[in-house]
Each structure stands twice: as C-alpha cells, then as structure tokens.
Coordinates of C-alpha atoms in Angstrom, one line a residue:
Chain A
X12 CA 0.0 0.0 0.0
X13 CA 2.6 2.5 1.1
X14 CA 5.7 3.3 -1.0
X15 CA 8.5 0.9 -0.5
X16 CA 6.7 -1.5 1.8
X17 CA 7.6 -5.1 1.0
X18 CA 5.0 -7.8 0.8
X19 CA 5.6 -10.4 3.6
X20 CA 5.6 -9.6 7.3
X21 CA 9.1 -10.9 7.5
X22 CA 10.4 -8.4 4.9
X23 CA 8.5 -5.7 6.6
X24 CA 10.1 -6.5 9.9
X25 CA 13.5 -6.5 8.3
X26 CA 12.8 -3.2 6.6
X27 CA 11.7 -1.8 10.0
X28 CA 14.8 -2.9 11.8
X29 CA 17.0 -1.5 9.1
X30 CA 15.3 1.9 9.2
X31 CA 15.4 1.8 13.0
X32 CA 19.1 1.0 12.9
X33 CA 19.9 3.8 10.4
X34 CA 17.9 6.5 12.3
X35 CA 19.3 5.6 15.7
X36 CA 22.8 5.5 14.3
X37 CA 22.3 9.0 13.0
X38 CA 21.1 10.2 16.4
X39 CA 24.0 8.5 18.2
X40 CA 26.5 10.2 15.8
X41 CA 24.9 13.6 16.4
X42 CA 24.9 13.0 20.2
X43 CA 28.5 12.0 20.3
X44 CA 29.5 15.1 18.4
X45 CA 29.4 16.8 21.8
X46 CA 30.9 14.2 24.1
X47 CA 31.2 16.3 27.2
X48 CA 27.6 17.3 26.9
X49 CA 26.6 13.6 26.4
X50 CA 28.6 12.5 29.4
X51 CA 26.9 15.1 31.6
X52 CA 23.3 14.4 30.4
X53 CA 23.9 10.6 30.8
X54 CA 25.2 11.2 34.3
X55 CA 22.3 13.4 35.1
X56 CA 19.9 10.7 33.8
X57 CA 21.6 8.2 36.1
X58 CA 21.3 10.5 39.1
X59 CA 17.7 11.3 38.3
X60 CA 16.7 7.7 38.0
X61 CA 18.6 6.8 41.2
X62 CA 16.5 9.1 43.3
X63 CA 13.7 6.6 43.8
X64 CA 16.2 4.1 45.0
X65 CA 17.5 6.7 47.4
X66 CA 13.9 7.0 48.7
X67 CA 13.9 3.2 49.2
X68 CA 17.2 3.5 51.1
X69 CA 15.8 6.2 53.3
X70 CA 12.8 3.9 54.0
X71 CA 15.2 1.1 55.0
X72 CA 17.1 3.5 57.3
X73 CA 13.9 3.5 59.4
X74 CA 12.8 -0.2 59.0
X75 CA 14.4 -3.6 58.5
X76 CA 11.7 -5.1 56.3
X77 CA 9.1 -3.7 53.9
X78 CA 6.2 -6.0 53.1
X79 CA 8.2 -8.8 54.6
X80 CA 11.2 -8.2 52.3
X81 CA 14.7 -7.1 53.3
X82 CA 16.6 -4.4 51.5
X83 CA 18.7 -6.7 49.2
X84 CA 15.6 -8.5 48.1
X85 CA 13.8 -5.2 47.3
X86 CA 17.0 -4.1 45.5
X87 CA 16.9 -7.3 43.4
X88 CA 13.3 -6.5 42.3
X89 CA 14.2 -2.8 41.8
X90 CA 17.3 -3.5 39.8
X91 CA 15.5 -6.0 37.5
X92 CA 12.5 -3.7 36.9
X93 CA 14.7 -0.6 36.4
X94 CA 17.0 -2.4 33.9
X95 CA 14.1 -3.9 31.9
X96 CA 12.3 -0.6 31.9
X97 CA 15.5 1.3 31.1
X98 CA 16.2 -1.0 28.1
X99 CA 12.7 -0.4 26.7
X100 CA 12.9 3.3 27.4
X101 CA 16.3 3.5 25.6
X102 CA 15.0 1.6 22.6
X103 CA 11.7 3.2 22.0
X104 CA 11.1 5.8 24.8
X105 CA 10.5 8.5 22.3
X106 CA 7.2 6.9 21.3
X107 CA 5.3 9.2 23.7
X108 CA 6.0 12.1 21.3
X109 CA 3.5 10.6 18.9
X110 CA 0.6 12.5 20.3
X111 CA 2.4 15.8 19.5
X112 CA 3.1 14.6 16.0
X113 CA -0.5 13.7 15.5
X114 CA -1.6 17.2 16.8
X115 CA 0.8 19.3 14.7
X116 CA 0.7 17.1 11.6
X117 CA 4.4 16.3 11.4
X118 CA 3.5 12.6 11.4
X119 CA 2.6 13.1 7.7
X120 CA 6.4 13.5 7.0
X121 CA 7.0 10.0 8.3
X122 CA 4.1 8.5 6.3
X123 CA 5.6 9.5 2.9
X124 CA 9.0 8.1 3.7
X125 CA 9.8 4.6 2.3
X126 CA 10.2 3.0 5.8
X127 CA 7.8 1.5 8.3
X128 CA 6.2 4.3 10.4
X129 CA 6.6 2.4 13.7
X130 CA 10.4 2.1 13.2
X131 CA 10.6 5.8 12.4
X132 CA 8.6 6.9 15.4
X133 CA 10.5 4.6 17.7
X134 CA 13.9 5.7 16.5
X135 CA 13.0 9.4 16.4
X136 CA 15.1 11.6 18.8
X137 CA 16.9 8.4 20.0
X138 CA 18.5 9.5 23.3
X139 CA 21.6 7.6 24.2
X140 CA 21.7 9.3 27.6
X141 CA 18.9 6.9 28.6
X142 CA 21.6 4.4 29.0
X143 CA 21.9 6.0 32.5
X144 CA 18.8 4.2 33.7
X145 CA 20.0 0.8 32.4
X146 CA 23.4 1.3 34.1
X147 CA 21.8 2.3 37.3
X148 CA 19.4 -0.7 37.2
X149 CA 22.2 -3.1 36.5
X150 CA 24.4 -1.7 39.3
X151 CA 21.7 -2.2 41.8
X152 CA 20.9 -5.6 40.5
X153 CA 24.6 -6.4 40.8
X154 CA 24.7 -5.1 44.4
X155 CA 21.6 -7.3 45.2
X156 CA 23.1 -10.4 43.8
X157 CA 26.3 -9.9 45.8
X158 CA 24.4 -9.1 49.0
X159 CA 21.9 -11.9 48.7
X160 CA 22.6 -15.4 49.7
X161 CA 20.9 -17.1 46.7
X162 CA 21.4 -20.8 46.1
X163 CA 22.2 -20.4 42.4
X164 CA 21.1 -23.2 40.1
X165 CA 21.7 -23.1 36.3
X166 CA 18.0 -22.4 35.9
X167 CA 18.2 -19.4 38.2
X168 CA 21.3 -18.1 36.5
X169 CA 19.6 -18.4 33.1
X170 CA 16.4 -16.7 34.4
X171 CA 18.1 -13.4 35.2
X172 CA 19.1 -12.3 31.6
X173 CA 15.9 -13.9 30.3
X174 CA 13.9 -11.8 32.8
X175 CA 15.6 -8.5 31.7
X176 CA 15.1 -9.2 28.0
X177 CA 11.4 -10.3 28.3
X178 CA 10.7 -7.5 30.7
X179 CA 12.1 -5.0 28.2
X180 CA 9.8 -6.6 25.6
X181 CA 6.7 -6.3 27.8
X182 CA 7.5 -2.6 28.6
X183 CA 8.1 -2.0 24.9
X184 CA 4.7 -3.4 24.1
X185 CA 3.2 -1.0 26.7
X186 CA 5.0 1.9 25.0
X187 CA 3.7 0.9 21.6
X188 CA 0.1 0.3 22.9
X189 CA 0.3 3.7 24.6
X190 CA 1.4 5.4 21.4
X191 CA -1.4 3.6 19.5
X192 CA -3.8 5.2 22.0
X193 CA -2.4 8.6 21.1
X194 CA -3.9 8.3 17.6
X195 CA -7.3 8.5 19.3
X196 CA -6.5 10.7 22.4
X197 CA -3.9 13.0 20.8
X198 CA -2.7 14.9 23.9
X199 CA -3.1 12.2 26.6
X200 CA 0.5 11.1 26.7
X201 CA 0.3 11.2 30.5
X202 CA -1.9 8.2 30.5
X203 CA 1.0 6.4 29.0
X204 CA 3.2 7.5 31.9
X205 CA 0.8 5.9 34.3
X206 CA 1.5 2.5 32.8
X207 CA 5.2 2.9 31.9
X208 CA 6.7 4.9 34.8
X209 CA 3.9 3.9 37.1
X210 CA 4.4 0.2 36.2
X211 CA 8.1 0.6 36.8
X212 CA 7.5 2.2 40.2
X213 CA 5.0 -0.6 41.1
X214 CA 7.5 -3.3 40.2
X215 CA 10.3 -1.8 42.3
X216 CA 8.4 -3.0 45.4
X217 CA 7.5 -6.6 46.3
X218 CA 3.9 -7.7 45.4
X219 CA 3.2 -8.3 49.1
X220 CA 3.1 -4.5 49.6
X221 CA 0.1 -4.1 47.3
X222 CA -3.6 -4.9 47.5
X223 CA -4.8 -8.1 45.8
X224 CA -6.7 -6.3 43.1
X225 CA -3.8 -4.2 42.1
X226 CA -1.6 -7.3 41.9
X227 CA -4.3 -9.1 39.9
X228 CA -4.5 -6.1 37.5
X229 CA -0.7 -6.1 37.1
X230 CA -0.8 -9.8 36.4
X231 CA -3.7 -10.4 34.1
X232 CA -4.8 -7.0 32.7
X233 CA -1.5 -5.3 31.9
X234 CA 0.8 -8.2 32.6
X235 CA 3.8 -6.3 34.0
X236 CA 4.0 -8.8 36.9
X237 CA 5.9 -11.0 34.4
X238 CA 8.7 -8.4 34.1
X239 CA 10.3 -9.1 37.4
X240 CA 7.8 -10.3 40.1
X241 CA 7.3 -13.8 38.9
X242 CA 10.8 -14.7 37.6
X243 CA 12.4 -12.6 40.4
X244 CA 10.5 -14.3 43.2
X245 CA 11.6 -17.7 41.8
X246 CA 15.2 -16.6 42.0
X247 CA 14.7 -15.2 45.5
X248 CA 12.9 -18.4 46.5
X249 CA 9.8 -16.6 47.6
X250 CA 6.1 -17.6 47.1
X251 CA 4.4 -16.0 44.1
X252 CA 1.4 -13.8 44.5
X253 CA -2.1 -15.0 43.8
X254 CA -1.0 -18.7 44.3
X255 CA 0.3 -18.9 40.7
X256 CA 1.9 -22.2 39.7
X257 CA 5.7 -22.5 39.9
X258 CA 6.2 -22.8 36.2
X259 CA 4.8 -19.2 35.8
X260 CA 8.3 -17.9 36.5
X261 CA 9.4 -19.2 33.1
X262 CA 6.5 -17.7 31.0
X263 CA 7.8 -14.1 30.6
X264 CA 9.2 -14.7 27.0
X265 CA 5.8 -16.0 25.9
X266 CA 4.0 -13.2 27.7
X267 CA 6.4 -10.7 26.1
X268 CA 5.8 -12.1 22.6
X269 CA 2.0 -12.1 23.1
X270 CA 2.1 -8.5 24.4
X271 CA 4.2 -7.4 21.5
X272 CA 1.8 -9.0 19.0
X273 CA -1.2 -7.3 20.6
X274 CA 0.6 -4.0 20.7
X275 CA 1.5 -4.4 17.0
X276 CA -2.2 -5.0 16.2
X277 CA -3.2 -1.9 18.2
X278 CA -0.6 0.1 16.4
X279 CA -1.9 -0.9 13.0
X280 CA -5.4 -0.1 14.0
X281 CA -4.4 3.3 15.3
X282 CA -2.3 4.1 12.2
X283 CA -5.2 3.1 10.0
X284 CA -7.6 5.4 11.9
X285 CA -5.1 8.4 11.5
X286 CA -6.6 11.5 9.8
X287 CA -4.0 14.2 9.1
X288 CA -4.6 17.6 10.4
X289 CA -4.2 18.8 6.9
X290 CA -2.0 21.7 8.0
Chain B
X19 CA -3.1 55.1 43.2
X20 CA -4.7 55.1 39.8
X21 CA -1.5 53.8 38.2
X22 CA -1.3 51.2 40.9
X23 CA -4.8 49.7 40.3
X24 CA -4.0 49.8 36.6
X25 CA -0.9 47.7 37.2
X26 CA -2.9 45.3 39.4
X27 CA -5.5 44.9 36.6
X28 CA -2.8 44.2 34.1
X29 CA -1.2 41.4 36.2
X30 CA -4.7 40.0 37.0
X31 CA -5.4 39.8 33.3
X32 CA -2.0 38.0 32.8
X33 CA -2.9 35.5 35.5
X34 CA -6.4 35.0 34.1
X35 CA -5.0 34.5 30.6
X36 CA -2.6 31.9 31.9
X37 CA -5.4 30.1 33.7
X38 CA -7.5 30.0 30.5
X39 CA -4.5 28.9 28.5
X40 CA -4.0 25.8 30.6
X41 CA -7.7 25.2 30.8
X42 CA -7.8 24.5 27.0
X43 CA -5.8 21.3 27.4
X44 CA -8.8 19.3 28.6
X45 CA -7.7 15.8 27.6
X46 CA -4.2 16.4 28.8
X47 CA -5.6 17.5 32.1
X48 CA -7.8 14.4 32.4
X49 CA -4.8 12.2 31.5
X50 CA -2.8 14.0 34.2
X51 CA -5.5 13.3 36.8
X52 CA -5.4 9.6 35.9
X53 CA -1.6 9.5 36.2
X54 CA -1.6 11.3 39.5
X55 CA -4.2 8.9 40.8
X56 CA -2.3 5.8 39.7
X57 CA 0.9 7.1 41.4
X58 CA -1.2 8.0 44.4
X59 CA -2.4 4.4 44.7
X60 CA 1.0 2.9 44.3
X61 CA 2.6 5.2 46.9
X62 CA -0.3 4.7 49.3
X63 CA 0.5 0.9 49.4
X64 CA 4.2 1.5 50.0
X65 CA 3.4 4.0 52.8
X66 CA 1.0 1.5 54.3
X67 CA 3.7 -1.1 54.3
X68 CA 6.2 1.4 55.8
X69 CA 3.8 2.6 58.6
X70 CA 2.7 -0.9 59.3
X71 CA 6.3 -1.7 60.0
X72 CA 6.9 1.5 62.1
X73 CA 3.8 3.2 63.3
X74 CA 4.1 6.8 64.1
X75 CA 7.1 7.2 61.8
X76 CA 8.0 10.9 61.3
X77 CA 5.4 11.9 63.8
X78 CA 2.5 10.8 61.5
X79 CA 0.0 8.1 62.1
X80 CA -0.9 6.0 59.1
X81 CA -3.9 8.1 58.0
X82 CA -1.8 11.2 58.2
X83 CA 0.9 9.5 56.1
X84 CA -1.7 8.6 53.4
X85 CA -3.1 12.1 53.4
X86 CA 0.5 13.2 52.8
X87 CA 0.6 11.0 49.7
X88 CA -2.5 12.4 48.2
X89 CA -1.7 16.0 49.0
X90 CA 1.7 15.4 47.3
X91 CA -0.1 14.2 44.2
X92 CA -2.5 17.2 44.3
X93 CA 0.3 19.7 44.7
X94 CA 2.8 18.0 42.3
X95 CA 1.9 20.2 39.3
X96 CA 0.5 23.1 41.3
X97 CA 3.9 23.9 42.9
X98 CA 5.6 22.5 39.7
X99 CA 7.9 20.1 41.6
X100 CA 9.2 18.6 38.4
X101 CA 9.2 21.9 36.5
X102 CA 6.9 22.3 33.5
X103 CA 5.7 25.8 34.4
X104 CA 6.8 29.0 32.7
X105 CA 10.6 28.4 32.8
X106 CA 10.9 26.5 29.6
X107 CA 9.2 29.3 27.7
X108 CA 11.2 32.1 29.4
X109 CA 14.4 30.2 28.6
X110 CA 13.4 29.9 25.0
X111 CA 12.6 33.6 24.8
X112 CA 16.0 34.4 26.3
X113 CA 17.8 32.1 23.8
X114 CA 16.0 33.4 20.8
X115 CA 16.2 37.1 21.8
X116 CA 12.4 37.5 22.1
X117 CA 13.1 38.6 25.7
X118 CA 14.0 42.0 24.3
X119 CA 10.3 42.5 23.4
X120 CA 9.3 41.5 27.0
X121 CA 11.7 44.2 28.3
X122 CA 10.0 46.9 26.2
X123 CA 6.6 46.1 27.9
X124 CA 5.4 48.6 30.5
X125 CA 5.4 45.8 33.0
X126 CA 8.0 44.3 35.3
X127 CA 9.5 41.1 34.0
X128 CA 9.4 39.1 37.2
X129 CA 5.9 40.2 38.3
X130 CA 4.6 39.5 34.8
X131 CA 5.8 35.9 34.9
X132 CA 4.8 35.5 38.5
X133 CA 1.2 36.5 37.6
X134 CA 1.2 34.0 34.8
X135 CA 2.5 31.3 37.1
X136 CA -0.1 32.0 39.7
X137 CA -2.8 31.6 37.1
X138 CA -1.3 28.3 36.0
X139 CA -1.0 27.1 39.6
X140 CA -4.6 27.9 40.4
X141 CA -5.8 26.0 37.4
X142 CA -3.6 23.0 38.2
X143 CA -4.8 22.9 41.8
X144 CA -8.4 22.9 40.8
X145 CA -8.1 20.6 37.8
X146 CA -5.4 18.2 38.8
X147 CA -5.5 18.5 42.6
X148 CA -9.1 18.1 43.6
X149 CA -10.0 14.9 41.7
X150 CA -7.1 12.7 42.9
X151 CA -7.6 14.0 46.5
X152 CA -11.3 13.0 46.4
X153 CA -10.4 9.6 44.9
X154 CA -7.9 9.0 47.7
X155 CA -10.3 10.1 50.4
X156 CA -13.0 7.8 49.1
X157 CA -10.8 4.7 48.7
X158 CA -8.4 5.0 51.6
X159 CA -8.6 6.2 55.2
X160 CA -7.3 9.8 55.2
X161 CA -7.0 12.3 58.0
X162 CA -8.5 15.3 56.3
X163 CA -9.4 18.2 58.6
X164 CA -13.0 18.9 59.3
X165 CA -12.8 22.6 59.9
X166 CA -12.7 25.3 57.3
X167 CA -10.0 27.2 59.1
X168 CA -7.4 24.5 58.6
X169 CA -8.2 24.3 54.9
X170 CA -7.9 28.1 54.6
X171 CA -4.5 27.9 56.4
X172 CA -3.4 25.2 54.0
X173 CA -4.5 27.3 51.0
X174 CA -2.2 30.1 52.2
X175 CA 0.7 27.7 52.7
X176 CA 0.1 26.4 49.2
X177 CA 0.1 29.9 47.8
X178 CA 3.4 30.7 49.5
X179 CA 4.7 27.4 48.3
X180 CA 3.9 28.4 44.7
X181 CA 5.7 31.7 45.1
X182 CA 8.8 30.0 46.5
X183 CA 8.7 27.5 43.6
X184 CA 8.2 30.4 41.1
X185 CA 11.2 32.3 42.6
X186 CA 13.4 29.2 42.3
X187 CA 12.4 28.5 38.7
X188 CA 12.8 32.2 37.8
X189 CA 16.4 32.0 38.9
X190 CA 16.8 28.8 36.9
X191 CA 15.4 30.5 33.8
X192 CA 17.6 33.6 34.1
X193 CA 20.6 31.3 34.1
X194 CA 19.9 31.1 30.3
X195 CA 21.2 34.6 30.0
X196 CA 24.7 33.3 30.7
X197 CA 24.5 29.7 29.6
X198 CA 22.1 30.1 26.6
X199 CA 21.2 26.4 27.1
X200 CA 19.7 26.1 30.5
X201 CA 18.7 22.5 30.4
X202 CA 21.6 21.4 32.6
X203 CA 20.6 23.9 35.4
X204 CA 17.0 23.0 34.9
X205 CA 17.8 19.3 35.4
X206 CA 19.7 19.9 38.6
X207 CA 17.0 22.2 39.9
X208 CA 14.4 19.5 39.1
X209 CA 16.4 16.8 40.9
X210 CA 16.8 19.0 44.0
X211 CA 13.2 20.0 44.1
X212 CA 12.0 16.4 43.7
X213 CA 14.2 15.2 46.5
X214 CA 14.1 18.1 48.9
X215 CA 10.4 19.1 48.6
X216 CA 9.3 15.9 50.3
X217 CA 7.8 14.5 47.1
X218 CA 9.5 11.2 47.4
X219 CA 9.2 10.7 51.1
X220 CA 8.1 13.1 53.9
X221 CA 11.1 15.1 55.0
X222 CA 10.5 14.3 58.7
X223 CA 11.2 10.6 57.8
X224 CA 14.7 11.6 56.5
X225 CA 17.2 10.5 59.2
X226 CA 19.4 12.8 61.3
X227 CA 21.3 15.7 59.9
X228 CA 20.0 15.1 56.4
X229 CA 16.5 15.6 57.6
X230 CA 17.4 18.8 59.4
X231 CA 19.1 20.2 56.3
X232 CA 16.3 19.1 54.0
X233 CA 13.7 20.8 56.3
X234 CA 15.7 24.1 56.3
X235 CA 16.1 24.3 52.5
X236 CA 13.6 26.4 50.4
X237 CA 12.1 23.3 48.7
X238 CA 10.5 22.1 51.9
X239 CA 8.1 25.1 51.4
X240 CA 6.7 23.3 48.4
X241 CA 5.1 20.1 49.8
X242 CA 6.3 19.5 53.4
X243 CA 5.1 22.7 54.9
X244 CA 1.6 22.8 53.3
X245 CA 1.2 19.1 54.3
X246 CA 2.1 19.8 57.9
X247 CA -0.4 22.6 58.0
X248 CA -3.1 20.4 56.5
X249 CA -2.3 17.6 58.9
X250 CA -2.7 19.9 61.8
X251 CA 0.9 19.6 62.8
X252 CA 1.3 23.3 62.8
X253 CA -1.0 25.6 64.7
X254 CA -0.8 28.9 66.6
X255 CA 2.8 30.1 66.9
X256 CA 4.1 27.1 64.9
X257 CA 1.8 28.0 62.1
X258 CA 3.1 31.6 62.1
X259 CA 6.6 30.2 62.1
X260 CA 5.8 28.0 59.1
X261 CA 4.4 31.0 57.1
X262 CA 7.5 33.1 58.1
X263 CA 9.7 30.3 56.9
X264 CA 7.9 30.2 53.5
X265 CA 7.6 34.0 53.2
X266 CA 11.3 34.5 54.2
X267 CA 12.5 32.1 51.5
X268 CA 10.1 33.7 49.0
X269 CA 11.5 37.2 49.8
X270 CA 15.1 36.1 49.6
X271 CA 14.7 34.2 46.4
X272 CA 12.6 36.9 44.7
X273 CA 15.1 39.5 45.7
X274 CA 17.9 37.4 44.2
X275 CA 15.9 37.0 41.0
X276 CA 15.4 40.7 40.9
X277 CA 19.1 41.3 41.3
X278 CA 20.0 38.8 38.6
X279 CA 17.3 40.3 36.3
X280 CA 18.9 43.7 36.6
X281 CA 22.3 42.4 35.8
X282 CA 21.0 40.3 32.9
X283 CA 19.0 43.2 31.5
X284 CA 22.2 45.3 31.3
X285 CA 23.8 42.4 29.4
X286 CA 21.0 42.5 26.8
X287 CA 21.5 46.2 26.3
X288 CA 25.2 45.8 25.9
X289 CA 24.7 43.0 23.3
X290 CA 22.3 45.2 21.5
X291 CA 20.0 42.3 20.6

C-alpha cells in the first residue's frame, strides 16, 4: 500500500529494523559530536533515576523489612525492573512524542518516507543518555546479587538475563500500545506515563506490599508482573502472589511475545484510523 | 493610586489569561488526573507497608501519612515540583532574543511571569489537585481536617509554596542569559526539588542531619510545609513560624531574582539584541 513497503511480514520486519538502525545510528552520531555534553546528560539521567532508590534506602534507614522483604531483596526486584524498563525506554522511549506529531501534523512527513512508520517513530530523537537508567538498574541488580545469599542453580542463572530481555519486551509493548492510543486521544500522553513509569514504580516493590486487586490487574490485565515479580520471586525463592503455579516464572518470554503481537495490532489499527490535520 | 490599580488589573489579566490557556488542554488534564491517581495508589500501598512496620514514623500516624501522599499528588503540578511551568518558555525567549520584546513592555518582567505562574498554579490545583484527592479520600482512610480554618490555612501555605517555587524557577530560567542552554541547570533544579520538597518521602522521615538540612532548605516550602499545615501539625505560633519560613525564602529568592534580572538586562542592552 505505502511506497517501499515489501509484501511479507518478515520483509516488513527486516525493513523496519534496518530503518530503525539507520535512524538511531544517525542520532547517536549527532549525540557523540558533543561528548562532554553527552557525558553530563547521561550522568544526570543516572542520578535522576537513582532518586527513587535513594527514597527506598531512606525507608530502610527506618525499618528492616518492607512488606516482609529485606533491602537486598527489594534491591533485586528494583534492579530488575529498572534495567528492563531502562532497556525499553532506551530503545523506544520517544514513542510518547507521537501525540504531539498527530496534533501538529508532522506525522505526515513520516508517512511518505519509504520506511515503516513504527520504526521511524520509535527511533526518532533516539536518546543515548537513557543508558543512564540501564546502568543504574544493572548496578543495583549487581549489588543485590552480591548481598543476597541465593542458592544459584543453572536455571536461576539463566532466568536473570531472560527476565531482563522479556521484561524489556513487555515494557516496549506497553510503550507501543500507549502510542497507538495517542492516535485517538492525541494529547493524553500522560496516560501512557501511568503505565510505563507507574508500572516501573510498582515493580520496584514486592507484590506483598500491594492490594490483591492491584496485583491481579498487574498480572492479568497489563501483565507487567511477568517483568520481574514472577521470575524474580523464583530466583529469590519466595512464594508467588495469587497462588500462581511454579512454572509461571518461566513464561515471561511467551507473555512478552504475546504483548508485542497485541501492541502491534493496536498500532496498526491506530495508524489506519489516522486522519491528518491537513495543515 | 490610579497607576497602581491599573498595574494590578494588568497582572490580574495576565494571571487569568494563563489560567484559561492551561484550561484549554482538557484531555491532557484528564490524563494527568489519571496518572496522579495511579501514582497515588502505588505510593499509598508503599506507605501503608512502611507505617505498618513502624507506626508513628516521622510523627505521622498511618492516616496522616496517606493524606500526605494524596496531598503530594494534588500539589505536584501546582507547585511544579518537576518543573513544567513557565521556565521553559522564558528560557526559550532568552535564547531566541524574544526577551527584548518583553523588556519593552510597560510591566515588570518578574511580576509578569509570577502573575502567569499563579494563574497556572490555580488551574492545576483545581483541575489536577481536587479529583485525585477526592479519589484518595473515598478509597483510603485519610486524615482530612473537618474545619474550614485548617483548609484556609493550608491554602495560604500552598500559595506561599507556589511563590517560592516560582522564585526558584525564575532563577533557573535567568541562568539562560549566561549559559544560553539552561537544560543542565533545569535538570539539577528538578532533581533538587523532587528530592528536597518531600515529594519522594516526607522530610520528617529523613534521618538525622540530612533531615534537618532538608527541612531548612527552600524546597520544603513546596510540599512538606503545606502538608504539615493540612495535617494539623502546625497551629498557633508554629503556624506563624511556618508562614514566616515560606515568606522568608520567597522574599530572599525573589530579591535574588530581581538582582539577577537587573544584571542580565544590562547584558542584553550591551549586546544590542
């Protein structure tokens, strides 16, 4: 239909990845032109994202456990959530600009280019400084693994990287679904923040802290519980919320794939409903 | 006297215009209410866990702690803890040179922007403050005061908090005269105000010297002081001291802004636009 779009879904995906790679490479080159400025903004990003962990540290300066969990355990959940969210934010965090593009009509520019729109929107304004959050998350995860006394099995070792990658996939699906919603709502990008940043904040604490309904919603409605709660609690050797079966810890890759597929469908529906402002 | 009332009418018009301008973003406002509510719920549960573990922490009982959460959400955009008020626009005008036009106006630069920010704050309080607070009060056990006087006292504390917040952000914006790109300063200011306003955690939960320093810094006028007034922690002489603390910081910071503005204005003239 659109110029340059290949026929099969596989070709389209390859096209998209190529466009994404080229656009992000361009943004990275332009970012690194001012290295000192990049170093400072990346450091600022790291500090900004670390603030919520400082708040958790301050909490633990007053108590020994929170929701039955000690500091290293909370740090494990925090580090996993923050890294997964950071990866998704780094990859496609610019998606929340879509609403503005719909409002001011600049989305039209992307529609006439011979590359998939999703890839263009995702790579637009690619901000390498967002590595700060990933680094911060991994540092805290590293601290947690060192401080905790986990009986590591090959399965648990494997589960950690799997958890980060699937978690990033689930968060990316949330980003894309949120952007698809912007086609309808236009300037409701804050709703997206509730699910992305809000979801990230939720996952930084153990599920035992929250009400049953909230945990249920985060498991079955917007399945972010699969980002770090279920695989993380398996690694920590803690019982799962809602009495879920033990194999649930290994389902994140499937959940991520399902979420991405659904988000992709939502995106296509949104894009098809798009009416240009005409300006 | 006549000139004076004319001036007042001008600034009132600026404030009203700013109020109306923010009121046009209806969907964005509703989205903001939704997000504030979601964060309120998440924070509420973490505070419940914290106060379950240590009742009376920071001098609050659990209902007071939860009230603190929802007041924080209600005031987040009102006192612009994370920025997002006028400062981006003012910095842009400084960078592009449009500021020269502002300086020609028969109005004072600082008062002009303050009037606009007060209009914005009032809209944010009514639009994004009331609804999450009501939601929190319906769903959770809050310790909201029953008497009108405490609410009025809180309103005054919020007003002073907005002025302190404005004065801080005005200083941040003026830094653009020297740095041209003020994003670095804005980011540092945003970090400081998020941490030291009590947005992340009540400042009276901060341990030891850190807590004492945090409570003495101007940012505590944004969230912590209005919250303590609402929660009835400050009354009589203590209430007066709270107001004096806020007004004192407002006066110092506004004066600093005025000084910086005078120096910066001379710079513009020297450059010749």
